[in-house]
Short mmCIF file of C-alpha atoms and ligand atoms in Angstrom, two decimals:
data_model
loop_
_atom_site.label_atom_id
_atom_site.label_comp_id
_atom_site.label_asym_id
_atom_site.label_seq_id
_atom_site.Cartn_x
_atom_site.Cartn_y
_atom_site.Cartn_z
CA MET A 105 -2.99 -18.09 12.59
CA LYS A 106 -3.92 -16.60 15.92
CA GLU A 107 -6.78 -14.15 16.14
CA VAL A 108 -6.89 -11.52 18.86
CA SER A 109 -9.41 -12.96 21.33
CA ARG A 110 -12.99 -11.72 21.52
CA GLU A 111 -12.37 -10.63 25.08
CA ARG A 112 -9.50 -8.38 24.13
CA LEU A 113 -11.49 -6.89 21.25
CA LEU A 114 -14.50 -6.30 23.52
CA LYS A 115 -12.24 -4.46 25.94
CA GLN A 116 -11.38 -2.08 23.11
CA GLN A 117 -15.11 -1.71 22.34
CA ASP A 118 -15.57 -0.59 25.94
CA PHE A 119 -12.97 2.15 25.45
CA ILE A 120 -14.73 3.20 22.24
CA GLN A 121 -18.05 3.50 24.11
CA LYS A 122 -16.45 5.38 26.97
CA ILE A 123 -14.82 7.96 24.69
CA LYS A 124 -18.01 8.28 22.64
CA ILE A 125 -20.03 9.12 25.76
CA GLU A 126 -17.45 11.72 26.77
CA ASN A 127 -17.33 13.22 23.28
CA ASP A 128 -21.11 13.35 22.96
CA ARG A 129 -21.22 15.63 26.01
CA ILE A 130 -19.25 18.31 24.15
CA ASP A 131 -21.29 20.77 22.04
CA THR A 132 -18.96 20.99 19.04
CA PRO A 133 -17.68 17.58 18.00
CA LEU A 134 -13.93 17.04 18.22
CA LYS A 135 -12.13 16.90 14.90
CA ALA A 136 -9.53 14.32 13.92
CA PHE A 137 -6.97 14.48 11.12
CA VAL A 138 -5.28 11.28 9.90
CA GLU A 139 -2.45 11.39 7.36
CA THR A 140 -0.98 8.27 5.76
CA TYR A 141 2.43 7.55 4.29
CA GLY A 142 3.49 4.40 2.47
CA CYS A 143 1.66 1.55 0.82
CA ALA A 144 -1.95 0.45 0.37
CA GLN A 145 -1.66 -1.71 3.47
CA ASN A 146 -0.96 1.41 5.52
CA GLU A 147 -3.88 3.21 3.88
CA ASN A 148 -6.05 0.27 4.87
CA ASP A 149 -4.80 0.59 8.46
CA SER A 150 -5.67 4.30 8.39
CA GLU A 151 -9.17 3.39 7.25
CA ARG A 152 -9.43 1.28 10.39
CA ILE A 153 -8.19 4.15 12.56
CA ARG A 154 -10.80 6.41 10.94
CA GLY A 155 -13.47 3.77 11.53
CA MET A 156 -12.59 3.63 15.22
CA LEU A 157 -12.48 7.45 15.45
CA ILE A 158 -15.98 7.78 13.98
CA ASP A 159 -17.24 5.17 16.44
CA MET A 160 -15.70 7.27 19.23
CA GLY A 161 -17.67 10.33 18.13
CA TYR A 162 -14.90 12.20 16.33
CA VAL A 163 -15.53 14.03 13.07
CA LEU A 164 -12.84 13.60 10.42
CA CYS A 165 -11.25 16.74 8.97
CA GLU A 166 -9.00 17.47 6.02
CA SER A 167 -6.47 19.80 7.59
CA ILE A 168 -4.44 20.01 10.80
CA ASP A 169 -5.49 23.64 11.31
CA SER A 170 -8.86 22.85 12.85
CA ALA A 171 -7.91 19.43 14.30
CA ASP A 172 -8.16 18.43 17.97
CA LEU A 173 -6.38 15.16 17.23
CA VAL A 174 -3.63 14.58 14.66
CA ILE A 175 -2.35 11.14 13.67
CA TYR A 176 0.46 10.35 11.27
CA ASN A 177 0.47 6.76 10.06
CA THR A 178 4.06 6.32 8.94
CA CYS A 179 6.14 4.30 6.47
CA ALA A 180 9.70 3.10 7.02
CA VAL A 181 10.54 1.73 3.59
CA ARG A 182 12.84 4.60 2.58
CA GLU A 183 14.56 7.36 4.47
CA ASN A 184 12.77 10.23 2.71
CA ALA A 185 9.40 9.03 4.07
CA GLU A 186 10.87 9.16 7.59
CA VAL A 187 12.43 12.59 7.12
CA LYS A 188 9.04 13.97 6.03
CA VAL A 189 7.33 12.68 9.17
CA PHE A 190 9.95 14.15 11.48
CA GLY A 191 9.50 17.45 9.63
CA LYS A 192 5.73 17.34 10.21
CA LEU A 193 6.16 16.41 13.88
CA GLY A 194 8.61 19.26 14.38
CA ALA A 195 6.13 21.70 12.86
CA LEU A 196 3.43 20.58 15.32
CA LYS A 197 5.44 21.73 18.32
CA ASN A 198 4.22 25.33 18.06
CA LYS A 199 0.66 24.22 17.42
CA LYS A 200 0.68 22.18 20.59
CA ALA A 201 2.12 25.14 22.53
CA ALA A 202 -0.70 27.34 21.24
CA LYS A 203 -3.38 24.68 21.83
CA PRO A 204 -2.33 22.37 24.68
CA SER A 205 -5.50 20.24 24.31
CA LEU A 206 -4.29 19.07 20.89
CA ILE A 207 -3.48 15.33 20.94
CA ILE A 208 -0.69 14.17 18.64
CA GLY A 209 -0.12 10.53 17.67
CA VAL A 210 2.32 8.74 15.40
CA CYS A 211 1.82 5.12 14.42
CA GLY A 212 2.69 2.61 11.74
CA CYS A 213 5.84 1.02 10.41
CA MET A 214 8.35 3.70 11.44
CA MET A 215 7.29 3.41 15.08
CA GLN A 216 7.86 -0.33 15.06
CA GLN A 217 11.61 0.44 14.92
CA GLU A 218 13.10 0.87 18.37
CA HIS A 219 15.58 3.61 17.50
CA ILE A 220 12.83 5.72 15.92
CA ALA A 221 10.39 5.34 18.82
CA GLU A 222 13.26 6.26 21.18
CA ASN A 223 14.01 9.34 19.12
CA VAL A 224 10.38 10.47 19.37
CA ARG A 225 10.36 9.75 23.11
CA LYS A 226 13.40 11.95 23.76
CA LYS A 227 13.24 14.69 21.14
CA TYR A 228 9.56 15.12 20.32
CA ARG A 229 8.11 15.49 23.77
CA HIS A 230 4.94 17.12 22.43
CA VAL A 231 3.90 13.77 20.88
CA ASP A 232 1.30 12.08 23.10
CA MET A 233 0.92 8.63 21.55
CA VAL A 234 3.32 6.33 19.74
CA PHE A 235 2.06 2.95 18.57
CA GLY A 236 3.36 0.36 16.16
CA THR A 237 1.65 -1.82 13.56
CA HIS A 238 0.96 -4.60 16.07
CA ALA A 239 -0.88 -2.26 18.45
CA LEU A 240 -3.33 -0.85 15.93
CA TYR A 241 -6.38 -2.62 17.39
CA LYS A 242 -5.53 -1.16 20.84
CA PHE A 243 -5.88 2.39 19.54
CA PRO A 244 -9.04 3.15 21.62
CA GLU A 245 -7.24 2.22 24.85
CA ILE A 246 -4.13 4.18 23.84
CA LEU A 247 -6.21 7.24 22.96
CA ASP A 248 -8.13 7.02 26.24
CA LYS A 249 -4.86 7.17 28.18
CA ALA A 250 -3.56 10.07 26.08
CA ARG A 251 -6.82 11.99 26.64
CA ARG A 252 -6.17 11.62 30.37
CA GLY A 253 -2.74 13.22 30.01
CA THR A 254 -0.52 10.13 30.01
CA ARG A 255 2.12 9.83 27.33
CA VAL A 256 1.66 6.38 25.72
CA PHE A 257 4.22 4.20 23.94
CA SER A 258 2.87 0.93 22.57
CA THR A 259 5.48 -0.56 20.27
CA GLU A 260 5.58 -4.14 21.55
CA ASN A 261 5.86 -6.94 19.00
CA SER A 262 2.84 -9.22 19.33
CA ASP A 263 3.80 -11.01 16.17
CA GLY A 264 1.46 -13.43 14.49
CA GLU A 265 -1.89 -12.06 15.60
CA ILE A 266 -4.79 -10.86 13.51
CA ALA A 267 -7.47 -8.52 14.84
CA GLU A 268 -10.80 -9.07 13.06
CA GLY A 269 -13.96 -7.00 13.22
CA ILE A 270 -12.56 -3.47 13.49
CA ARG A 271 -14.86 -1.03 11.72
CA ILE A 272 -13.35 0.41 8.54
CA SER A 273 -14.17 3.86 7.21
CA ARG A 274 -13.20 3.56 3.56
CA ASP A 275 -12.13 6.19 1.12
CA ASN A 276 -15.15 5.58 -1.11
CA SER A 277 -14.03 7.22 -4.34
CA LYS A 278 -11.87 4.27 -5.28
CA GLY A 279 -12.44 0.57 -4.95
CA ALA A 280 -12.37 -1.07 -1.53
CA LYS A 281 -9.06 -2.30 -0.17
CA ILE A 282 -9.24 -5.65 1.59
CA SER A 283 -6.22 -7.15 3.34
CA VAL A 284 -5.92 -10.89 2.84
CA MET A 285 -2.71 -11.27 4.81
CA TYR A 286 -0.28 -9.30 6.93
CA GLY A 287 3.50 -9.33 7.30
CA CYS A 288 6.24 -10.75 5.13
CA ASN A 289 8.63 -13.71 5.39
CA ASN A 290 10.92 -12.91 2.51
CA PHE A 291 13.62 -10.78 4.08
CA CYS A 292 14.88 -9.20 0.87
CA SER A 293 18.22 -7.88 2.08
CA TYR A 294 17.38 -4.19 1.56
CA CYS A 295 13.88 -4.22 3.02
CA ILE A 296 12.57 -3.18 6.43
CA VAL A 297 9.01 -4.49 5.97
CA PRO A 298 9.48 -7.94 7.60
CA TYR A 299 10.95 -6.23 10.69
CA VAL A 300 8.12 -3.74 11.10
CA ARG A 301 5.18 -5.86 9.97
CA GLY A 302 6.15 -9.22 11.40
CA ARG A 303 5.78 -12.70 9.91
CA GLU A 304 3.27 -13.67 7.25
CA ARG A 305 -0.20 -14.44 8.54
CA SER A 306 -3.28 -15.02 6.44
CA ARG A 307 -6.83 -14.14 7.32
CA SER A 308 -9.33 -16.95 7.05
CA ALA A 309 -11.07 -17.18 3.68
CA GLU A 310 -14.46 -16.88 5.45
CA ASN A 311 -13.53 -13.56 7.02
CA ILE A 312 -12.19 -12.22 3.71
CA LEU A 313 -15.27 -13.33 1.77
CA ALA A 314 -17.57 -11.85 4.41
CA GLU A 315 -15.79 -8.52 3.96
CA VAL A 316 -16.05 -8.76 0.16
CA ARG A 317 -19.81 -9.41 0.44
CA ASP A 318 -20.12 -6.51 2.83
CA VAL A 319 -18.39 -3.98 0.54
CA SER A 320 -20.45 -5.26 -2.38
CA LYS A 321 -23.61 -4.62 -0.36
CA ASN A 322 -22.34 -1.10 0.22
CA GLY A 323 -22.13 -0.46 -3.51
CA TYR A 324 -18.45 -1.01 -4.25
CA LYS A 325 -17.80 -2.43 -7.70
CA GLU A 326 -14.03 -2.80 -7.44
CA ILE A 327 -11.88 -4.38 -4.77
CA THR A 328 -8.13 -4.68 -4.34
CA LEU A 329 -6.86 -7.62 -2.31
CA LEU A 330 -3.80 -6.64 -0.30
CA GLY A 331 -0.73 -8.35 1.08
CA GLN A 332 3.04 -7.89 0.81
CA ASN A 333 3.17 -11.17 -1.11
CA VAL A 334 -0.38 -12.27 -1.91
CA ASN A 335 0.74 -15.40 -3.73
CA SER A 336 1.86 -17.01 -0.51
CA TYR A 337 -1.64 -16.47 0.91
CA GLY A 338 -2.89 -19.46 2.89
CA LYS A 339 0.46 -21.23 3.25
CA ASP A 340 0.49 -20.54 6.99
CA LEU A 341 -3.04 -21.89 7.45
CA GLY A 342 -2.09 -25.52 6.85
CA ASP A 343 -4.96 -27.84 5.93
CA ALA A 344 -7.52 -25.15 6.74
CA GLY A 345 -6.07 -22.88 4.06
CA ILE A 346 -6.74 -22.44 0.36
CA THR A 347 -4.35 -21.00 -2.24
CA PHE A 348 -4.53 -17.41 -3.41
CA ALA A 349 -5.77 -18.60 -6.80
CA GLN A 350 -8.59 -20.52 -5.10
CA LEU A 351 -9.40 -17.48 -2.97
CA LEU A 352 -9.64 -15.38 -6.15
CA ARG A 353 -12.12 -17.87 -7.64
CA GLU A 354 -14.28 -17.58 -4.52
CA VAL A 355 -14.10 -13.78 -4.54
CA CYS A 356 -15.19 -13.77 -8.21
CA LYS A 357 -18.44 -15.49 -7.18
CA VAL A 358 -19.55 -12.53 -5.06
CA ASP A 359 -22.37 -10.70 -6.85
CA GLY A 360 -21.98 -7.00 -7.45
CA ILE A 361 -18.19 -6.98 -7.52
CA GLU A 362 -17.16 -6.34 -11.11
CA ARG A 363 -13.42 -5.74 -10.85
CA ILE A 364 -10.82 -7.48 -8.77
CA ARG A 365 -7.20 -6.39 -8.41
CA PHE A 366 -4.46 -7.57 -6.08
CA LEU A 367 -1.12 -6.31 -4.74
CA THR A 368 1.73 -7.36 -4.49
CA SER A 369 3.00 -10.48 -6.22
CA HIS A 370 6.50 -11.78 -5.57
CA PRO A 371 7.87 -13.39 -8.76
CA LYS A 372 9.10 -16.45 -6.88
CA ASP A 373 5.53 -17.37 -5.86
CA ILE A 374 3.65 -16.81 -9.13
CA SER A 375 1.97 -20.10 -9.98
CA ASP A 376 0.47 -21.46 -13.21
CA GLU A 377 -2.74 -21.82 -11.22
CA LEU A 378 -2.75 -18.05 -10.63
CA ILE A 379 -2.07 -17.26 -14.29
CA GLU A 380 -4.92 -19.59 -15.25
CA VAL A 381 -7.39 -17.97 -12.85
CA MET A 382 -6.43 -14.51 -14.08
CA ALA A 383 -6.86 -15.55 -17.70
CA THR A 384 -10.23 -17.26 -17.21
CA GLU A 385 -12.05 -15.06 -14.68
CA PRO A 386 -13.44 -12.00 -16.47
CA LYS A 387 -13.77 -10.07 -13.19
CA ILE A 388 -10.02 -10.17 -12.52
CA CYS A 389 -8.37 -7.11 -14.05
CA LYS A 390 -5.74 -7.97 -16.61
CA GLN A 391 -3.10 -6.10 -14.72
CA LEU A 392 -0.12 -7.51 -12.85
CA HIS A 393 2.30 -5.62 -10.64
CA LEU A 394 5.36 -7.83 -10.52
CA PRO A 395 8.33 -6.15 -8.84
CA VAL A 396 11.60 -7.27 -10.43
CA GLN A 397 13.94 -4.87 -8.53
CA SER A 398 16.93 -5.54 -10.84
CA GLY A 399 17.81 -7.15 -14.16
CA SER A 400 21.18 -8.45 -12.94
CA ASP A 401 21.48 -11.96 -11.48
CA GLU A 402 24.35 -10.90 -9.21
CA VAL A 403 22.29 -8.10 -7.69
CA LEU A 404 19.14 -10.26 -7.44
CA ASP A 405 21.18 -12.82 -5.52
CA LYS A 406 22.58 -10.21 -3.12
CA MET A 407 19.05 -8.83 -2.70
CA ASN A 408 17.90 -12.34 -1.67
CA ARG A 409 15.09 -12.24 -4.21
CA LYS A 410 15.29 -15.99 -4.95
CA TYR A 411 14.73 -15.78 -8.72
CA THR A 412 16.95 -15.03 -11.70
CA ARG A 413 16.49 -12.68 -14.61
CA GLY A 414 15.75 -15.71 -16.78
CA ALA A 415 13.09 -17.05 -14.42
CA TYR A 416 11.45 -13.61 -14.30
CA LEU A 417 11.39 -13.32 -18.08
CA ASP A 418 9.89 -16.79 -18.24
CA ILE A 419 7.00 -15.71 -15.99
CA VAL A 420 6.40 -12.68 -18.21
CA ARG A 421 6.36 -14.97 -21.25
CA ARG A 422 3.85 -17.35 -19.62
CA VAL A 423 1.63 -14.51 -18.47
CA ARG A 424 1.59 -12.87 -21.90
CA GLU A 425 0.97 -16.18 -23.63
CA ARG A 426 -2.36 -16.46 -21.77
CA MET A 427 -3.14 -12.71 -21.61
CA PRO A 428 -1.52 -10.89 -24.54
CA ASP A 429 -2.95 -7.48 -23.58
CA ILE A 430 -2.05 -7.60 -19.89
CA VAL A 431 -0.82 -4.38 -18.32
CA LEU A 432 2.48 -5.13 -16.58
CA THR A 433 4.08 -2.86 -14.00
CA THR A 434 7.12 -3.28 -11.78
CA ASP A 435 9.35 -1.82 -9.07
CA ILE A 436 13.07 -1.17 -9.55
CA ILE A 437 15.74 -0.26 -7.02
CA VAL A 438 18.72 1.67 -8.39
CA GLY A 439 21.87 1.98 -6.31
CA PHE A 440 21.78 -1.22 -4.27
CA PRO A 441 25.21 -1.35 -2.51
CA THR A 442 26.81 -4.00 -4.73
CA GLU A 443 25.29 -2.62 -7.95
CA THR A 444 27.73 -1.57 -10.70
CA ASN A 445 27.07 0.48 -13.84
CA GLU A 446 27.05 -2.79 -15.78
CA ASP A 447 24.33 -4.17 -13.49
CA VAL A 448 22.22 -1.09 -14.28
CA ASP A 449 22.81 -1.73 -18.01
CA LYS A 450 21.29 -5.17 -17.44
CA THR A 451 18.27 -3.68 -15.68
CA ILE A 452 17.77 -1.22 -18.52
CA SER A 453 18.00 -4.03 -21.06
CA LEU A 454 15.36 -5.95 -19.08
CA LEU A 455 13.07 -2.90 -19.20
CA GLU A 456 13.59 -2.76 -22.97
CA GLU A 457 12.90 -6.45 -23.31
CA VAL A 458 9.73 -6.58 -21.19
CA GLU A 459 8.32 -3.14 -22.05
CA PHE A 460 6.41 -2.54 -18.81
CA ASP A 461 3.49 -0.13 -18.93
CA MET A 462 4.76 1.61 -15.85
CA VAL A 463 7.79 1.34 -13.59
CA TYR A 464 8.09 2.64 -10.04
CA SER A 465 11.80 3.21 -9.57
CA PHE A 466 13.50 4.09 -6.30
CA ILE A 467 17.02 5.00 -5.29
CA TYR A 468 18.23 2.53 -2.71
CA SER A 469 17.83 3.76 0.85
CA LYS A 470 19.87 2.20 3.64
CA ARG A 471 17.61 0.68 6.34
CA GLN A 472 19.14 0.12 9.75
CA GLY A 473 19.11 -3.52 10.80
CA THR A 474 18.79 -5.01 7.29
CA PRO A 475 21.63 -7.15 5.83
CA ALA A 476 22.24 -4.73 2.94
CA ALA A 477 22.93 -1.88 5.38
CA THR A 478 26.36 -3.32 6.12
CA MET A 479 27.34 -4.03 2.49
CA PRO A 480 29.95 -1.58 1.18
CA ASP A 481 28.88 0.74 -1.65
CA CYS A 482 30.26 0.14 -5.15
CA LEU A 483 29.23 3.49 -6.58
CA THR A 484 29.05 7.10 -5.43
CA GLU A 485 25.72 8.86 -4.80
CA GLU A 486 26.37 10.87 -7.95
CA ASP A 487 26.79 7.69 -10.03
CA LYS A 488 23.60 6.26 -8.54
CA HIS A 489 21.62 9.36 -9.47
CA ARG A 490 23.06 9.30 -12.99
CA ASN A 491 22.01 5.66 -13.33
CA PHE A 492 18.55 6.48 -11.98
CA ASP A 493 18.16 9.24 -14.57
CA ARG A 494 19.24 7.15 -17.52
CA LEU A 495 16.94 4.30 -16.48
CA THR A 496 14.03 6.72 -16.06
CA ARG A 497 14.63 8.24 -19.50
CA VAL A 498 14.46 4.83 -21.17
CA GLN A 499 11.29 3.82 -19.30
CA ASN A 500 9.48 7.14 -19.87
CA GLU A 501 9.89 6.59 -23.58
CA ILE A 502 8.49 3.04 -23.29
CA SER A 503 5.55 4.17 -21.11
CA ARG A 504 4.70 6.93 -23.56
CA ARG A 505 4.85 4.51 -26.50
CA LYS A 506 2.58 2.07 -24.65
CA ASN A 507 0.04 4.79 -23.90
CA GLU A 508 0.17 6.10 -27.48
CA ALA A 509 -0.81 2.68 -28.74
CA MET A 510 -4.08 3.04 -26.78
CA VAL A 511 -5.24 6.16 -28.66
CA GLY A 512 -8.35 5.36 -30.73
CA LYS A 513 -9.21 2.29 -28.66
CA SER A 514 -12.17 1.95 -26.34
CA GLU A 515 -11.73 1.11 -22.65
CA ARG A 516 -14.06 0.17 -19.79
CA VAL A 517 -13.42 2.85 -17.16
CA LEU A 518 -14.53 2.90 -13.52
CA VAL A 519 -15.21 6.57 -12.72
CA GLU A 520 -13.41 7.50 -9.50
CA GLY A 521 -14.21 11.19 -9.16
CA VAL A 522 -13.89 14.71 -10.52
CA SER A 523 -10.47 15.37 -12.07
CA ARG A 524 -8.08 17.16 -9.75
CA THR A 525 -6.85 19.56 -12.43
CA ASN A 526 -10.12 20.44 -14.23
CA ASP A 527 -13.55 20.25 -12.57
CA GLN A 528 -15.31 19.83 -15.94
CA PHE A 529 -13.52 16.51 -16.26
CA LEU A 530 -13.99 13.18 -14.52
CA SER A 531 -11.17 10.82 -13.70
CA GLY A 532 -11.28 7.05 -13.79
CA ARG A 533 -9.24 3.92 -14.28
CA THR A 534 -9.08 1.43 -17.13
CA GLU A 535 -9.09 -2.27 -16.41
CA GLY A 536 -5.29 -2.11 -16.68
CA GLY A 537 -5.25 0.55 -13.94
CA LYS A 538 -4.37 3.52 -16.15
CA ILE A 539 -5.84 6.92 -15.32
CA VAL A 540 -8.16 8.46 -17.93
CA ASN A 541 -9.59 11.99 -17.77
CA PHE A 542 -12.72 12.86 -19.77
CA PRO A 543 -15.55 15.42 -19.75
CA GLY A 544 -18.71 14.18 -18.02
CA PRO A 545 -21.28 14.75 -15.26
CA GLU A 546 -20.51 14.03 -11.60
CA GLU A 547 -23.41 11.54 -11.39
CA MET A 548 -21.24 9.07 -13.25
CA VAL A 549 -18.87 8.65 -10.29
CA GLY A 550 -18.85 5.01 -9.20
CA LYS A 551 -20.11 3.70 -12.57
CA ILE A 552 -18.24 1.64 -15.16
CA ILE A 553 -18.56 3.21 -18.62
CA ASP A 554 -17.03 2.91 -22.11
CA ILE A 555 -14.53 5.58 -23.03
CA LYS A 556 -12.74 6.20 -26.30
CA ILE A 557 -9.12 7.23 -25.75
CA THR A 558 -8.38 10.39 -27.73
CA GLU A 559 -5.02 11.60 -26.45
CA CYS A 560 -2.08 10.32 -24.44
CA LYS A 561 0.38 11.84 -22.00
CA THR A 562 3.29 10.04 -20.31
CA TRP A 563 1.33 9.39 -17.11
CA SER A 564 -2.31 9.69 -18.12
CA LEU A 565 -4.83 9.41 -20.93
CA THR A 566 -7.63 11.69 -22.14
CA GLY A 567 -10.85 10.35 -23.63
CA GLU A 568 -14.52 10.86 -24.36
CA ILE A 569 -17.67 8.95 -23.40
CA ILE A 570 -18.84 6.63 -26.18
N1 SAH B 202 6.15 -6.53 -0.93
C1 SAH B 202 6.36 -5.83 -2.12
C2 SAH B 202 6.89 -4.42 -1.99
C3 SAH B 202 7.02 -3.72 -0.72
S1 SAH B 202 7.91 -2.24 -0.66
C4 SAH B 202 7.34 -6.65 -2.97
O1 SAH B 202 8.05 -7.46 -2.49
O2 SAH B 202 7.38 -6.38 -4.12
C5 SAH B 202 7.64 -1.47 -2.22
C6 SAH B 202 8.88 -1.24 -3.00
O3 SAH B 202 9.76 -0.39 -2.31
C7 SAH B 202 9.72 -2.47 -3.26
O4 SAH B 202 9.24 -3.23 -4.33
C8 SAH B 202 11.07 -1.89 -3.56
O5 SAH B 202 11.23 -1.60 -4.92
C9 SAH B 202 11.07 -0.61 -2.77
N2 SAH B 202 11.98 -0.67 -1.62
C10 SAH B 202 11.91 -1.50 -0.57
N3 SAH B 202 12.96 -1.29 0.27
C11 SAH B 202 13.70 -0.29 -0.28
C12 SAH B 202 14.90 0.37 0.09
N4 SAH B 202 15.56 0.05 1.19
N5 SAH B 202 15.35 1.36 -0.71
C13 SAH B 202 14.69 1.70 -1.84
N6 SAH B 202 13.57 1.10 -2.25
C14 SAH B 202 13.07 0.11 -1.48
FE1 SF4 B 203 10.14 -6.30 1.37
FE2 SF4 B 203 10.85 -8.36 -0.08
FE3 SF4 B 203 8.88 -8.61 1.70
FE4 SF4 B 203 8.50 -7.18 -0.49
S1 SF4 B 203 8.90 -9.38 -0.41
S2 SF4 B 203 7.96 -6.61 1.57
S3 SF4 B 203 10.50 -6.27 -0.84
S4 SF4 B 203 11.03 -8.23 2.15
FE1 F3S B 204 5.95 1.42 4.16
FE2 F3S B 204 5.12 -0.19 6.02
FE3 F3S B 204 4.00 -0.24 3.64
S1 F3S B 204 7.21 0.32 5.62
S2 F3S B 204 5.65 0.36 2.29
S3 F3S B 204 3.95 1.44 5.04
S4 F3S B 204 4.37 -1.97 4.97
#
């Protein structure tokens, strides 16, 4: 692991100070709007951008209308996420014409792809800053240049580095997100992540634990440890490293933290040690997101997932043996190029066999530069959508049944905020990560309380305070 040197980080601090002094001279503080697409890792990166912006004297705002600075932190995992961002950028063209002082930036995974950054360079000339995932820590320097009227492109690949010590401004309604590692080495044949996030690199356990202690001091009761494949945490650290299971044990020792979650686990790296830690540490939520992608061995092989249907089912069996009530969730891709209708039948039968609490299913999206992008399609788009629909129907029924079984039971719920649909109601999450809405006073936000589940819907539960 190579950390970005102190010198280089201090240089960024200088830019932060410089911009802060300039901003403090203005009577009305400048407003910044940051929008995030994609996964929790990207949200965590946006929290860092917000942290840096606050240090530079910006005030965060919730809408682009009043903003002096707009940043889109983008995701490249599927085409529809990219289309949305280009739509948003297009819409900003008139805004910039009406308010030339507006600074527009795009960053994140999409920008780490050469053809996309090129497209922005040529066709979106009103965009002032483009920076990739590896340049995040250089944001103050990039912004300083943009404020001086230079168009900045920073999409170099400085693979393998970790920048520590950037201030994070967290979204405090939910638990704190803490990255334990960056990048991915797995190269699943459909996936762009390893190309835009670089190789796996783990943070040192000391730095992670210091951050956990820090969020605990700031009142957070729940944390989510993040990485594209958390179970390979520490493997790149050699003798200095510990396993993810050992890291979890250390994190459990931090006072004040009552709930620990983690994302994502690749089935090929789930160890008995991990299952044991989960089963024996009361602070670790009995919830496991274990993406299976497909129930067909042929497709799994072409996806380069490195496990079989049988091996996956065996993990599920071992996990449930130790934790019978565990909440299991997964990701599925429908329409992978080589996938046939029979392969989808196998995936559906796997869903019926495992009975996941929740499934995030996606229609395959071709990603330029990945091996799957050159595989010929077996099915038409229409067939793929039909398969997606029939899989969704089966799973919705299972999810509903699973939620129904919770009615009448009591659950420990961490209150996250006022319900979005009814301001008399609060919204929180069970240990298994399910959303529960219930009537209650706002003062309860941030507390863990007992709730009796009274009603179930496909995606959420209703309850009352016990
Ligand atoms: N690292 C995690 C997931 C990262 S991406 C893991 O390995 O499980 C989140 C999900 O997006 C994946 O699990 C997969 O289901 C989906 N996904 C990734 N690439 C995709 C593509 N090209 N088309 C459709 N879905 C994709
Ligand atoms: Fe993508 Fe596979 Fe890595 Fe997950 S493990 S990020 S699906 S390459
Ligand atoms: Fe998307 Fe990048 Fe996350 S591609 S899913 S934001 S790692």
